[in-house]
Structure formats: C-alpha cells, structure tokens
Amino acid sequence: MDPECSRLLPALCAVLVDPRQPVADDTCLEKLLDWFKTVTEAGPSLLLLQENPCLVELLFRVLKAHDPRPRVLSFSLRLAGLFAAQEDCFQYLQVTPSSSVSQQGELLPMLFGESGPLGGAAWTAPTVRSGWLQGLRSLAQHPGALRFLADCGAVDTIFSLQGDSSLFVASAAGQLLVHILALAMRGPAEGHPSPQGCDWPACAQKIVCHVEDSLRSTATLQVTQALNVLTTTFGHCHSPWTQGLWVRLSPLVACLLEKDPIPASHSLVDLLLSVARSPVGSSDCGLWETLAQTLSHLSPTQAGPLALGILKLQDCPQALKTQAFGVLLQPLACVLKAAAQAPGPPGFPEGATGDSITVDTFLSSKSACVGLLCQALAHLELLQLLPQRPSPWPQAPLLRAAVAILRFCHGSAAPTSDVGGHLCAVLAGCVRVQRAALDFLGTLSQGTGSEEGLPGHTQVAPGLPQGPQLLRPGPPHPAVPRRYPWPLQELLPVLRKRLCSPCWEARDSGLEFLTQVTRHWGGQAAFRHALLASEVPELTGQLLRDPESYVRASAVTATGQLSSWGLYATPTGPEHPEVQQESLFTELLHILSTDSEGFPRRAVMHVFTQWLKDGHADVAEDLEQFVARVLQAASQDLDWEVRAQGLELALVFLEQLLGQPGSRCPYAVALPEAAPPATLAQVLQALCRVQLFEFALRALFDCDRPVAQKSCDLLLFLKAKATPCGGPQEAGASPDVVSVEAALQRWQAGEQGQPLGELEPEAVMAVLRSMDLEGLRGMLAKSSDHMEKSPQSLLQDMLATVGVLGENEADCY
Amino acid sequence: MLLSHVVHTAATEVCFPSPLSVLQGEGPRASCGAGAGQDVGRSCILVSIGGKNVMLDCGMHMGFSDDRRFPDFSYITRNGRLTDFLDCVIISHFHLDHCGALPYFSEMVGYDGPIYMTQPTQAICPILLEDYRKIAVDKKGEANFFTSQMIKDCMKKVVAVHLHQTVQVDDELEIKAYYAGHVLGAAMFQIKVGSESVVYTGDYNMTPDRHLGAAWIDKCRPNLLITESTYATTIRDSKRCRERDFLKKVHETVERGGKVLIPVFALGRAQELCILLETFWERMDLKAPIYFSTGLTEKANHYYKLFIPWTNQKIRKTFVQRNMFEFKHIKAFDRAFADSPGPMVVFATPGMLHAGQSLQIFRKWAGSERNMVIMPGYCVQGTVGHKILSGQRKLEMEGRQVLEVKMQVEYMSFSAHADAKGIMQLVGQAEPENVLLVHGEAKKMEFLKQKIEQEFRVSCYMPANGETVTLSTSPSIPVGISLGLLKREMAQGLLPDAKKPRLLHGTLIMKDSNFRLVSSEQALKELGLAEHQLRFTCRVHLHDTRKEQETALRVYSHLKSVLKDHCVQHLPDGSVTVESILIQAAAHSEDPSTKVLLVSWTYQDEELGSYLTSLLKKGLPQAS
C-alpha cells in the first residue's frame, strides 16, 4: 500500500467507528471497498493487516459498538470477507485478538456467526444482511472457509435469506449457495460423483437436499428459488459433477410439469435452457423430451421464450426444433387464418396451424392478444437474423402475416371469422403492434428470400401513416441492390408527408430514412429519377431551418448524403450543379458558424469530413479554401465535439496530402495518377495556408481533454512523418519560433485570445521538435478528466468531509 | 366463468383481496441494498397494480462512473423482454437522478413501450442527458454509455401528457399528472387500474418560489401514496432567506471588484439563479456584467418562455408586459472574458467543477481572495467541487501542480423539496389509505412515518432499496342484478330496506369483465347449459321377511306418522317419496329375510335425506 494511504488510514478508521461523525455517502464506502479489493488482489492481505493494525481494530470496534451504523457494519463485513479470501489471512483473523481493544475473541465467528450481527438489531437493515452475504462470498475461496461455514451454521442462514424481503439480499443468497456448492465440489468430489450423493461432501449434500425439498414444496416462491439456484449452477459450473446433479434432480423438475398450472414457469424455462446450453445438455437425451413436454404444456406466451431459446441451441434434435418453430409461428398462423378470405392452410411448416389455445389467448383480452403478437414478432425478428434460423425460412407466409397484422391495425382488413372480427376490434390503431410488425417487416426484407417477399410490400404502405414514429430506417440492404424493399411510387408520397409532419419525431425519422435509402440506392437510376421528380429534396433543404435541432441535424446529414450523389436540388436546377453545391456548402458552413445547438453543427462536421474522404468533386475544386473555412469555423465552436471533429477532418486532410495508403486523395483527381505525392515542404506550406497548425496547437491546450488528446495525436503523426524525411532546416531561435512559443505559453496558461498570425513551416517544425508531445500525451492519458480517482484522494476527501456534511448530500440534479 | 356466490345486495360489492406491490430499486448492481439512497441516488420504482406493471422514474447515480451508476434492470426480468413485462414508464421530472438512465434503459437494455412525461420534461430532459453524456464520454475508456443518437431515439418513445389530463395507457390503465412545483415541468402522477390507484409524487415542493407554484393534488384517496422524503424532519428556512443570502454574497464580491463563478448544469438551477440576479441587478442598477457560458441560455430560456403556463402565477400575470426570461443583463460568455479585469459573474458548466469551462475559469480565479465560487448543487466525490466544498484548499491538479484556493467557497442549496410540514400537508390533501416513503434517510423517515401514522391513522412504509411492499386492497367491483331476480326476491319477502343488508341468492356471471347476478335458470339459459341434478343415494338393510311391497307400505306408514309436516306419498309403482326423496324396497339377493331400502335425494334436500336415512337405519316399528 502507498505510504500516504497508510498514513491516512488510521484517521479514517477512527472516523468510521465514531458514531458522532457522519460518514460520507455510500459511494465513498463502495469506492473504498473497490480499492481494498485491488490491494488484496495484488498482494498478501496478511501483510496488509500486520502493517495496518487499524484495520483489524476497525472490525473489532464496529462489532462491539452498541448501535452500529448499518452502512459501516455492512462495509466491515464486506471488508473482512475481502481479507479472509486468502487462507493465511483467514487463519489470522480466526485467531488474532485485537491489539488495543480490550475485548478478545475470534474475529470471523464474531462477524459471521450467530453471536455477531446476525442476532442483533442491525440485522433488520437489508444493507447489513447484504454485507454479510457479500462478505461470505468473498471469504468462501478455500477449504478452510467451508469448514468455517459449516461450524458457524451459515448455510442455514443463507437458506432463509433466499426468501428475504429485499430482492438484492434474496438474489445474493441464491448466488452464494451456488458459489458454496461449486467450492465444495471443487476438491475431492471433482469427477463423477454418484447421483445418490453418498460420496458428496457434506456441505454440498446439504445444499442439494435443500434444493430438492424446495422443488417438492407447494409454495411457488420456494420452487422459484430452487430453480434459480439451479439455473445459475448450470450456467456457471461446467464440471462433470453437474451431470450427476442433473440426473439426481431432473425427476423432480419433471414432476413440476405435471402440475397445473406449472409453478414458476419463467424460472423453469430459464433452468431448462441453462441445462440445455451446458455440457449436461449434450449428454442427456431425456432433456429433449422434457423440453418438448414443457413446450406443449406451457401457455403460448410462456412457451415463446422457451421456443426461441431452443432454436438458438447449437445442437438439438430436428423434431424439437420443428416443434419450437411451430410454437413461434402459431400466433401468426392464427392471424393468417383469421384474415383469410378462403379456407386453407396458412402455408407455414407443419405444426403451425393456428391452434385453439393460441386463439383462446387472442380472445381472452386485448392486452393478452397484443402482448402475444408483439412477442411473437419480436422473437421471429430475432430468429431471422441468426445463422441457425430454421431452413427453409417461410418468408412468403411470414410476409403475408405481417401485412395482415398491419391491415388489422389499419382497419382495412375484411375479416370473415369471429377471430378476425375480434382482431379487428383489438388491433385497430394499436401503435405497439404496428411498430412491432413494421420492425419485423424491415428485418424480413433484409432476408435472402427477398424475391418471394416483394409482393407483400405494396400492401404495406396504407399501414404507414398511423403513428409518428413508424417510418424507421433499416430496410435497405446492400445484398439486394437491384430491388427496393418499398415501392417508390408509394414510398415517396408517404415520406413527403412525414417530412411535413407537425411531430418532430416523424420529420426526423423521415430524414434518417431518406439518408439510409440514399446511401444504398443513390446510384440507381430509377431511384434517382423518382426522387428528383418528387419534392423530397426541396423539403429536406427546407428542414435545414427547422425549429427543432434534432431535425436540423438530420436534415444536414440527409442533404449531405443527397449532395454526394448529386441529388440535392435547389431552385437553380440540375443544369448548374456548381451553383448548387456552392450554395449547400455555404449553407452548411453558415449552420456550423451560427446554429445555437451542437447537433446540427456536429452533423455539418461529419458531412464535411465525409465529403473530404469521398473526394466530393466540389470540395476538391478548392480544397484548401474548403479546409481553411471549415477549420476556422470549428475552432470557434463552444462544443468540444465539434472541435474534436475539426481535428478529425484535419487528419483526413493531412493523410491525403501525405498520400497515406488506402485513402483517396482528392488531389489525385486533379493530378495525373503517376505524379509523386507532394513534397513535405509543399505539404507544410499547404498546412500553414489553411491555418491547420494554429488550429491544432490551440487545441493542444483545449480545456476539454479529448480535443487536446486528438490534437496531440495529430501533431505526433505529423512529427513522425516529417522527421525521417529530413524536413525543412532548423529555424533555430528565429523571431518566428519565439513568437510561436510565447503564444503557446499564453495558451497553456489559459489565455486563448491572441492569434498566431502567419506562420512559416520552418518555425512550426522547430516548435514541434522542441515540444515534448509524447510527454504531453502521457499526461493527458493519465487522467482524462479531472475526476481524481486515486486512493489518496478518496481517503483525503472522506476525511475532509467529516464535519461539513450538511444539506449538500440531500441536494440533487 | 360461472360462480355461485352470495352477495350483499345493499352495496352490490364483492370484495376480493388483490395484491398491489411496490418495489423500490435504487441499489447498486451486484445486489447490494445500500441504504435508502440519501445521496443523489437512482430513483427507480416498480409498481404492480391490478396486473399492470409501471416503472416510476429511471434515474442514474452520478457518484459512480462504472455500471453501478444505472439501476440493475435484470431484477425486473431475469431474461425476458422488458417491453413485454412493463406496461409503461413514467418520468416525474428532468433531474438526472430521475431520468438519467432512460436512454440506457430504452436503447441499450431494450425497452420499446411508451414513456410518459410532461411537455417541459420532454423538452428539457434530452438537453440534460446530452450535457451529461458529453461530460461522461470525456472520460477515458468510458464504455457502456449511451450516445447522442440513443438519447434521440429514446425521446422518440416519449408521450407528452398535460396536467390533469387522464391518459389512457391501455384499456385498463390510466394515468394523470398533477403539478409538483419542484422544477419546471415536474409532476406527480396518479396511476389507476379499475378502482385501485397509486399516486407517485416524484420530487415536489409545497411552497411557491420565484418561478414555480406550489404542488397540488385533489382528494383522490389513492390506495397508496408514494412520496419523497428528502427533508423528512427538516422544517426548512424559507427559500427567500437563502436567496437573500445568495444575492448578498454575490453583491459584496462584485462591489469589492471580485469575480463570482457559479458552476451549474445546463438547465434548471441556472435559470432560477438567472432570474434572481436579473431582477436584483435591475433593482440595484448594477453594472458588473453577468455571463452565461456555452451558449445554453438561449435554448434554456426558449423553453422557459415556451412553458410559461408551468411557472407561477406572478410570472404568468406579468408575462404580457415583461417576460421574466428575457434577460437584459445576462450575456453570452466568451473564453477571452475570463481574463478581463474588473468584477463579473459567470455561470459556467459543468456544475461539479470537474472538466471544461467551469474548471478552467476556476483555475484562473482561485488564487485571489477577492473572488468567490458558489456551488449551488451536489458534487460527486473526486471532483474539484467536492474537494473545495469539504474545505480542501490545496488541490493537486494534473497529478503534479498544486493549486492553492484562496477564493471564497460557498455552498447554497436551492433545491425545492417539501419539508416534513409539506409532506404532511400533501398526505392530508390526497387522503391515501397507505403511505410509502422513498428518497430519504432511514432515520429521518422513521420519524415522519410515526407522525403520519399517528396523525392520519394510515399505514406507512419505508422500504429499503430492493425491498418490496405488498398491500391488500379492497376494490369495489360493481355487480349488476337482473330485474327478474330482484322481483322474485321481493315477491318472497319484505320490501328492501336501504339500511339493512339482506342476503340475496343468485348466480354470479363474469363475462367481458362485467359481473351480473342472475337467477340460476337465467344463467343456464344465457350460457346454453342444461341443468344437471345431483342425487345422493344410500342403501339401508332391514330385517323383514315380508314381500317388498309390504315393506314399502310399512315404510310409508312409519314416515307418514313421523314426518307430519312433509308431504309423504306412496306411489303406484310401490315406491315412497318424501319431498324429493325417493325410497324403494328390494329383496336381498342372498338373504331372503332381509330387504334393501334404496334411498336417494337431491342436493337441495340433503338435510332431510340424511335425517331420513338415519331414521330408517334405526328400523321400522313393529306392526301393531
């Protein structure tokens, strides 16, 4: 431990045990424990305790206090656990009495045994119970700990804490049981113990018997606790003994399925999936039967997560997968059946015919119907994206079902059956289902089976204008460039309507959608033609002046994207593209310099950087002027992210000038391919002309750390590039260098006012060489914010807070 | 569903105890119930009411910079989807300890359902979240934090609610907002499912201040009132005193030529202090400049102007002549101004002096005794703000340089929470059946709990973090009674008396969430069911050597003499009936000297049937 911390520790311990001193907020105690954890993990705890006797004394004093503060007591329990995690330290705490406190006794039994807080009034505080559990959790790392747990009867207490009124305590108790079980089985019992348990260690035997009793219980809560313990066990422990455990317990689990209703069905599903994922699953054929049985016993809503879990499993029998897929498809099959004009099968694989149980769920209540549909759509959406999704994938009926759902929501379905009528009534205008269906449709359109899917989409458009948030980006997929998942003639009017919506959410989503669509199909003639014929580009341009900053930002991104494809139309028309671009650049630059909010300005910087990267023709026309104007605007910005983005742009520019491999140099457009990259002197002169140095050097002392870091990286990159090439000659202590250094010193002192003025490349390079940029980078990386995180600072703060804690802590933001 | 039930007609109510549970989940991850969140904790409460699950607030803990800053949502559903479990989320106001985890919750954990908040909260919340994000991502290695895009996507899921407007979340769940007066747009929410209801106060203030009015709620008599209890035992000095004190300190510093730095977060406290200074400057005709950094004033003031109906009466009244948020004296700050000589007041972000502009200005001004820094809010441990508030005067900056703080350091709390008196007042206004205290320190809450229980004679709870409280309610379930049944009852007895409950027999039908009490015949008819009769049968052996017909005749005579009030008949086929009870005599297959009496009766005549059987078992009297 740091000597300074060692020096502060006794005073802090004294504060903690003094009931008259207020203790700093919980976060400080938590951070203190974090620190002790790192200290104990890094070195011998025994030495730590011997060198800092105040720590053991603290534990004793807290124990002996008449009315210990729950927070401090909880802290002490956890601290003791951290120390006792090492066996020698554990022995030491078992037997060592305190040096200066009159009371004597074995510390650990006093802390965790029945004579400790367990029997006291403090036990009523959940934080103490939680501390007790966490302390034991840390302590239980070695065989000695197991004996200790048995001797002090801790396991029985943990059993009772499983049903604690505090969720956190109950959960921690369950996890601790699993940890103890794993620890007990780690030693001599490692291997394949018999299911009967005769050769299991006593502690493990006790826990397993408790789990068995709980599984037999008629109280659902107890069954849930047992199932949760087992789920964690099979999820975390993959040793061979878990196989024996499952053989022993699976009959009891199977018994649960025979009950009606099945108790703790959620937890049961979790357990079965956990077992199926563990090594136990691959060796137990009975498990597949149990899973199949569970699928058929659970209600459609309960069975959904299980079915999805089964389909995600790597290796499980095909029959089970088919059954699971059938469960997921049932609700959609019901919808198709209800929407069908003529009788006939919905077209799904066998097993998904729209069974009566699902229909009953639909009919039982509106929320059940909506819940089941949304769940089914979400599960299928998730499944479609997985490599192990069922094959063949029923793309066409799924599309029909999604469209049918949208029609029900939209009110345009003409149902012929009772179920259909009910669905009409329940789903009409239901935004939740509509959104789920549209999301699902979006994912479906990414699927490989797009050919079969397309006809359905023409029916979707009527469903679109229902809610403000419904138009979402996402559907376009590079894999299907020749087809549009949405018919343009229907899409563009809807999009136009969105862009004119009074809801900012609708306008914004519309713009995001437009950006995505343009990114993928900007080069397609049909798309270009349809888009230019619509009012969408003009509307997008108008939204650059939207009152809502989010929308302005999205409009900036959208116009930037449109312009990249030559699709941004202004009143000048497509015959004068140069005027057009100039006007958009000016407009975006104007936004960058004047917009009162960060989002549009940041969006402008992204667009400009992208233009520079892509070699946007009009940017390349006068590259230096472009960069100079953008950097000038960015340097004035109050938002550090804009300034950081400015450095990003500067880096792209620099890389292009230096002919970085892999980057497209806009100069290459103007220069013949074979021409060598510009010489370093030329590059530096160009950098001086665009005032990149002033921008970067100023950023080096920026009050926001990420900007300074980025600038440091940029200058180091430049320095590395310039030095081996033998850049311009040393400028010595020329007047230029002196003035630059003076300016830098002023900036470092926080006076950012004075500009650098005209710079000579030689002077700049001399300054760069003389600066300790590596050192600066190291310092910036050390603490990237001004939050002091060192343990000394924590101890100092906790000590300083004593006596001044007042209302400060009750305040809020 | 068919239920046979007995109902008291006087009130036409059926009482079913229904559980209503509340979970306060503010504890850090790794399952620790860390007290009752008396620091700037994460407000996040889960209420289950009438089968609906509602999450109240979704706050973050500013004191942690790892994943402990957000509530651990895996406690809500272990593996399931949050959207399936939660019916809605309600945000009471824009402070980060109430809404800071929202983008994490909705975009990173994954919640797609509706989020309700008032319009000002909806407008201001993303600004504060963005403000905090910018500070958070500034830190190195900051992972697991939401992005700007996530904040926006999250805000798209928000549904704005108006005050006193009943919003129907779904068929059964409705919510209604009331004015809370804590900050602009702060609201208390009533959540109602059927006849059960819960009121969640969020943070509130019962005394009007310079720009906000007092909290108010109608006598809605909820089953449960969940109230904050930050100042549970404090009877706070008036906010005006604190304001006077603040102005005095600023004025004195400016008068002696010093500079005043007020580190703030973008919105909320900053605007409140701006109003204070603006009016004071005007009244005193002061000339020293007041600056507001980072260009936030315009945006913030825009919102305060936009939401003028949410401010107090005075501001609303004078709004036409003069908009309180049209600041004449407060100008945008430029970095160069910090070096200007002479007095000035600067509001700069962030509020904890741990990064950016406020820290930069602090470093410049800290060395002079003439200057002053006023911290108007909570500071997290580790920040410069926390250090100077705890009295540290030599700060190690950048790990090496030591900054000596000579400037005056002041802490001023302007937070607008109800004190103990205010909380009692609100409980009196709403008249709840139960009270649950949150957002306070255990010891203080204990005092208030006793006071509430004594004064209002209601149960009061104060769960620790992670604890669940379950309440039994007695919801009134209206039951319609068929006219036929009422008429039949009236025909049988006296006229109904409103003061005397009477028993009424019928069949309770629950259909489409409605209850109706009808006659059993009607119930059968409506449900298309055929009536089944349940008969009990019994065999009684009699020693009798005579023929069966004679035995039956003997039984008849015996019963006729014993049961004088009942209709005893001897039917032509030889069997005997008493009401619905049928008795037939048969010969014993093996013993000719024994006769077997087959007795059968319906469920309705169970008493008489049992009596008759026992009578017959005693045997028949000897023939005279």
PDB file of C-alpha atoms in Angstrom, chain A residues 458-536:
ATOM      1  CA  THR A 458     -47.181  -2.997 -51.877  1.00  0.00           C
ATOM      2  CA  GLN A 459     -49.826  -3.670 -49.318  1.00  0.00           C
ATOM      3  CA  VAL A 460     -47.844  -2.148 -46.507  1.00  0.00           C
ATOM      4  CA  ALA A 461     -47.986   1.477 -47.419  1.00  0.00           C
ATOM      5  CA  PRO A 462     -51.554   2.000 -46.188  1.00  0.00           C
ATOM      6  CA  GLY A 463     -50.394   0.996 -42.746  1.00  0.00           C
ATOM      7  CA  LEU A 464     -47.605   3.502 -42.625  1.00  0.00           C
ATOM      8  CA  PRO A 465     -49.146   6.845 -41.775  1.00  0.00           C
ATOM      9  CA  GLN A 466     -50.603   5.664 -38.496  1.00  0.00           C
ATOM     10  CA  GLY A 467     -48.106   6.739 -35.875  1.00  0.00           C
ATOM     11  CA  PRO A 468     -45.421   9.359 -35.833  1.00  0.00           C
ATOM     12  CA  GLN A 469     -42.516   7.030 -35.223  1.00  0.00           C
ATOM     13  CA  LEU A 470     -43.369   4.349 -37.673  1.00  0.00           C
ATOM     14  CA  LEU A 471     -41.101   5.153 -40.525  1.00  0.00           C
ATOM     15  CA  ARG A 472     -37.821   3.710 -39.447  1.00  0.00           C
ATOM     16  CA  PRO A 473     -34.546   3.394 -41.206  1.00  0.00           C
ATOM     17  CA  GLY A 474     -33.117  -0.018 -41.734  1.00  0.00           C
ATOM     18  CA  PRO A 475     -34.777  -1.943 -44.505  1.00  0.00           C
ATOM     19  CA  PRO A 476     -32.362  -1.249 -47.358  1.00  0.00           C
ATOM     20  CA  HIS A 477     -29.735  -3.914 -47.561  1.00  0.00           C
ATOM     21  CA  PRO A 478     -26.663  -3.955 -49.788  1.00  0.00           C
ATOM     22  CA  ALA A 479     -27.234  -7.598 -50.561  1.00  0.00           C
ATOM     23  CA  VAL A 480     -30.300  -6.784 -52.633  1.00  0.00           C
ATOM     24  CA  PRO A 481     -29.281  -3.727 -54.611  1.00  0.00           C
ATOM     25  CA  ARG A 482     -31.470  -4.402 -57.594  1.00  0.00           C
ATOM     26  CA  ARG A 483     -34.710  -4.454 -55.701  1.00  0.00           C
ATOM     27  CA  TYR A 484     -36.284  -1.842 -53.494  1.00  0.00           C
ATOM     28  CA  PRO A 485     -37.990  -3.228 -50.456  1.00  0.00           C
ATOM     29  CA  TRP A 486     -40.507  -0.386 -50.682  1.00  0.00           C
ATOM     30  CA  PRO A 487     -42.260   0.613 -53.866  1.00  0.00           C
ATOM     31  CA  LEU A 488     -41.076   4.109 -54.651  1.00  0.00           C
ATOM     32  CA  GLN A 489     -44.321   5.416 -56.040  1.00  0.00           C
ATOM     33  CA  GLU A 490     -45.951   4.683 -52.716  1.00  0.00           C
ATOM     34  CA  LEU A 491     -42.972   5.420 -50.529  1.00  0.00           C
ATOM     35  CA  LEU A 492     -42.126   8.928 -51.659  1.00  0.00           C
ATOM     36  CA  PRO A 493     -45.554  10.473 -51.004  1.00  0.00           C
ATOM     37  CA  VAL A 494     -45.512   8.903 -47.550  1.00  0.00           C
ATOM     38  CA  LEU A 495     -42.031  10.246 -46.970  1.00  0.00           C
ATOM     39  CA  ARG A 496     -43.097  13.701 -48.111  1.00  0.00           C
ATOM     40  CA  LYS A 497     -45.965  13.594 -45.674  1.00  0.00           C
ATOM     41  CA  ARG A 498     -43.575  12.614 -42.898  1.00  0.00           C
ATOM     42  CA  LEU A 499     -41.279  15.496 -43.676  1.00  0.00           C
ATOM     43  CA  CYS A 500     -44.197  17.909 -43.335  1.00  0.00           C
ATOM     44  CA  SER A 501     -45.496  16.379 -40.124  1.00  0.00           C
ATOM     45  CA  PRO A 502     -46.011  18.638 -37.108  1.00  0.00           C
ATOM     46  CA  CYS A 503     -44.303  15.982 -34.935  1.00  0.00           C
ATOM     47  CA  TRP A 504     -40.552  16.402 -34.871  1.00  0.00           C
ATOM     48  CA  GLU A 505     -40.193  12.679 -34.359  1.00  0.00           C
ATOM     49  CA  ALA A 506     -41.871  11.994 -37.683  1.00  0.00           C
ATOM     50  CA  ARG A 507     -39.821  14.585 -39.563  1.00  0.00           C
ATOM     51  CA  ASP A 508     -36.622  13.307 -38.027  1.00  0.00           C
ATOM     52  CA  SER A 509     -37.313   9.646 -38.693  1.00  0.00           C
ATOM     53  CA  GLY A 510     -38.263  10.551 -42.248  1.00  0.00           C
ATOM     54  CA  LEU A 511     -34.920  12.260 -42.771  1.00  0.00           C
ATOM     55  CA  GLU A 512     -32.994   9.381 -41.208  1.00  0.00           C
ATOM     56  CA  PHE A 513     -34.821   7.018 -43.516  1.00  0.00           C
ATOM     57  CA  LEU A 514     -34.060   9.175 -46.542  1.00  0.00           C
ATOM     58  CA  THR A 515     -30.366   9.233 -45.640  1.00  0.00           C
ATOM     59  CA  GLN A 516     -30.225   5.459 -45.394  1.00  0.00           C
ATOM     60  CA  VAL A 517     -32.132   4.864 -48.601  1.00  0.00           C
ATOM     61  CA  THR A 518     -29.954   7.332 -50.491  1.00  0.00           C
ATOM     62  CA  ARG A 519     -26.778   5.784 -49.123  1.00  0.00           C
ATOM     63  CA  HIS A 520     -27.747   2.440 -50.627  1.00  0.00           C
ATOM     64  CA  TRP A 521     -29.520   3.403 -53.825  1.00  0.00           C
ATOM     65  CA  GLY A 522     -28.164   6.841 -54.618  1.00  0.00           C
ATOM     66  CA  GLY A 523     -26.590   5.383 -57.732  1.00  0.00           C
ATOM     67  CA  GLN A 524     -29.705   3.607 -59.044  1.00  0.00           C
ATOM     68  CA  ALA A 525     -31.280   5.367 -61.996  1.00  0.00           C
ATOM     69  CA  ALA A 526     -34.870   4.545 -61.078  1.00  0.00           C
ATOM     70  CA  PHE A 527     -34.404   5.787 -57.552  1.00  0.00           C
ATOM     71  CA  ARG A 528     -32.648   8.958 -58.694  1.00  0.00           C
ATOM     72  CA  HIS A 529     -35.329   9.670 -61.193  1.00  0.00           C
ATOM     73  CA  ALA A 530     -38.201   9.136 -58.783  1.00  0.00           C
ATOM     74  CA  LEU A 531     -36.512  11.152 -56.047  1.00  0.00           C
ATOM     75  CA  LEU A 532     -35.680  14.109 -58.266  1.00  0.00           C
ATOM     76  CA  ALA A 533     -39.236  14.138 -59.567  1.00  0.00           C
ATOM     77  CA  SER A 534     -40.583  14.325 -56.046  1.00  0.00           C
ATOM     78  CA  GLU A 535     -40.472  17.284 -53.706  1.00  0.00           C
ATOM     79  CA  VAL A 536     -38.431  15.376 -51.174  1.00  0.00           C
TER      80      VAL A 536
END
